[in-house]
């Protein structure tokens, strides 16, 4: 357990931590949640070509021929993880 003085100091420091102010700083932290791709929803970044991902997904579907909903999900996840891994 921390002391009251330490708690007050922590709260004071937290008030100073407001995040990046510049466009460069905001751009840099925008990718923080894409570091490993294991949590959260799958999203394309603005500069990525979705047609390339669609081609990858089509290739994996052709190769693995998923028949059940579970297999469909697994093939989609394979494509997503490969897409994130290649970066």
Coordinates of N, CA and C in Angstrom, one line a residue, residues 20-77:
X20 N 0.0 13.3 -26.4 CA 0.8 14.1 -27.3 C 0.0 15.4 -27.8
X21 N 0.8 16.4 -28.1 CA 0.1 17.7 -28.5 C 0.3 17.9 -30.0
X22 N 1.4 17.5 -30.6 CA 1.7 17.7 -32.0 C 1.1 16.7 -32.9
X23 N 1.0 17.0 -34.1 CA 0.5 16.1 -35.1 C 1.4 14.8 -35.2
X24 N 2.7 15.1 -35.1 CA 3.6 14.0 -35.2 C 3.5 13.0 -34.0
X25 N 3.3 13.6 -32.9 CA 3.1 12.8 -31.7 C 1.8 12.0 -31.7
X26 N 0.8 12.6 -32.2 CA -0.5 11.9 -32.3 C -0.4 10.8 -33.3
X27 N 0.3 11.0 -34.4 CA 0.5 10.0 -35.4 C 1.3 8.8 -34.9
X28 N 2.3 9.1 -34.1 CA 3.1 8.1 -33.5 C 2.4 7.2 -32.6
X29 N 1.5 7.7 -31.8 CA 0.8 6.9 -30.8 C -0.5 6.2 -31.4
X30 N -0.9 6.7 -32.6 CA -2.0 6.1 -33.3 C -1.8 4.6 -33.6
X31 N -0.6 4.2 -33.7 CA -0.3 2.8 -34.0 C -0.1 1.9 -32.8
X32 N -0.1 2.5 -31.6 CA 0.2 1.7 -30.4 C -0.6 0.4 -30.3
X33 N -1.9 0.5 -30.6 CA -2.7 -0.7 -30.4 C -2.5 -1.7 -31.5
X34 N -1.7 -1.4 -32.5 CA -1.4 -2.4 -33.6 C -0.1 -3.1 -33.4
X35 N 0.6 -3.0 -32.3 CA 1.9 -3.5 -32.1 C 1.9 -5.0 -32.3
X36 N 1.0 -5.8 -31.7 CA 1.1 -7.2 -31.9 C -0.2 -7.8 -32.5
X37 N -1.3 -7.1 -32.5 CA -2.5 -7.6 -33.2 C -3.2 -8.7 -32.5
X38 N -2.9 -9.1 -31.3 CA -3.5 -10.2 -30.6 C -4.8 -9.8 -29.9
X39 N -5.0 -8.5 -29.6 CA -6.1 -8.0 -28.9 C -6.9 -7.0 -29.8
X40 N -8.1 -6.9 -29.6 CA -8.9 -5.9 -30.3 C -9.3 -6.3 -31.7
X41 N -10.0 -5.5 -32.3 CA -10.6 -5.8 -33.7 C -9.5 -5.6 -34.7
X42 N -9.7 -6.3 -35.8 CA -8.8 -6.2 -37.0 C -9.2 -5.0 -37.8
X43 N -8.2 -4.1 -38.1 CA -8.5 -2.9 -38.9 C -7.4 -2.8 -39.9
X44 N -7.8 -2.2 -41.1 CA -6.8 -1.8 -42.1 C -6.3 -0.4 -41.7
X45 N -5.0 -0.2 -42.0 CA -4.5 1.2 -41.8 C -4.7 1.9 -43.2
X46 N -4.7 3.2 -43.1 CA -5.1 4.1 -44.2 C -4.3 3.7 -45.5
X47 N -3.1 3.4 -45.4 CA -2.2 3.2 -46.6 C -2.2 1.8 -47.1
X48 N -2.9 0.9 -46.4 CA -2.9 -0.5 -46.8 C -3.8 -0.8 -47.9
X49 N -3.5 -1.7 -48.8 CA -4.3 -2.1 -49.9 C -5.2 -3.3 -49.6
X50 N -6.5 -3.0 -49.5 CA -7.4 -4.1 -49.1 C -7.5 -5.2 -50.1
X51 N -7.2 -4.9 -51.4 CA -7.3 -5.9 -52.5 C -6.2 -6.9 -52.2
X52 N -5.0 -6.6 -51.7 CA -4.0 -7.5 -51.4 C -4.4 -8.5 -50.3
X53 N -5.1 -7.9 -49.3 CA -5.6 -8.8 -48.2 C -6.7 -9.7 -48.7
X54 N -7.6 -9.2 -49.6 CA -8.6 -10.0 -50.1 C -8.1 -11.2 -50.9
X55 N -7.0 -10.9 -51.7 CA -6.3 -12.0 -52.4 C -5.7 -13.0 -51.5
X56 N -5.1 -12.6 -50.4 CA -4.5 -13.5 -49.5 C -5.6 -14.4 -48.9
X57 N -6.7 -13.8 -48.5 CA -7.8 -14.5 -47.9 C -8.4 -15.5 -48.9
X58 N -8.5 -15.1 -50.1 CA -9.1 -16.0 -51.2 C -8.1 -17.2 -51.4
X59 N -6.8 -16.9 -51.4 CA -5.8 -18.0 -51.5 C -5.9 -19.0 -50.3
X60 N -6.1 -18.5 -49.1 CA -6.2 -19.4 -48.0 C -7.5 -20.1 -48.0
X61 N -8.6 -19.5 -48.4 CA -9.8 -20.2 -48.5 C -9.8 -21.3 -49.5
X62 N -9.1 -21.1 -50.7 CA -8.9 -22.1 -51.7 C -8.1 -23.2 -51.2
X63 N -7.0 -22.9 -50.5 CA -6.1 -24.0 -50.0 C -6.7 -24.8 -48.9
X64 N -7.5 -24.2 -48.0 CA -8.0 -24.9 -46.8 C -9.4 -25.3 -47.0
X65 N -10.2 -24.8 -47.9 CA -11.5 -25.1 -48.2 C -12.4 -25.3 -46.9
X66 N -12.5 -24.2 -46.1 CA -13.3 -24.3 -44.9 C -14.7 -24.7 -45.1
X67 N -15.2 -25.6 -44.3 CA -16.6 -26.1 -44.5 C -17.5 -25.7 -43.3
X68 N -17.0 -25.4 -42.2 CA -17.8 -25.1 -41.0 C -17.6 -23.6 -40.7
X69 N -18.4 -23.1 -39.8 CA -18.3 -21.7 -39.4 C -16.9 -21.6 -38.6
X70 N -16.6 -22.5 -37.8 CA -15.3 -22.5 -37.1 C -14.1 -22.5 -38.1
X71 N -14.2 -23.3 -39.1 CA -13.1 -23.3 -40.1 C -13.0 -22.0 -40.8
X72 N -14.2 -21.4 -41.1 CA -14.2 -20.1 -41.8 C -13.5 -19.0 -40.9
X73 N -13.8 -19.0 -39.6 CA -13.2 -18.1 -38.7 C -11.7 -18.3 -38.6
X74 N -11.3 -19.6 -38.5 CA -9.9 -19.9 -38.4 C -9.1 -19.4 -39.7
X75 N -9.7 -19.6 -40.8 CA -9.0 -19.2 -42.1 C -8.9 -17.7 -42.1
X76 N -10.0 -17.0 -41.7 CA -9.9 -15.5 -41.6 C -8.9 -15.0 -40.6
X77 N -8.8 -15.7 -39.5 CA -7.8 -15.3 -38.5 C -6.4 -15.6 -39.0

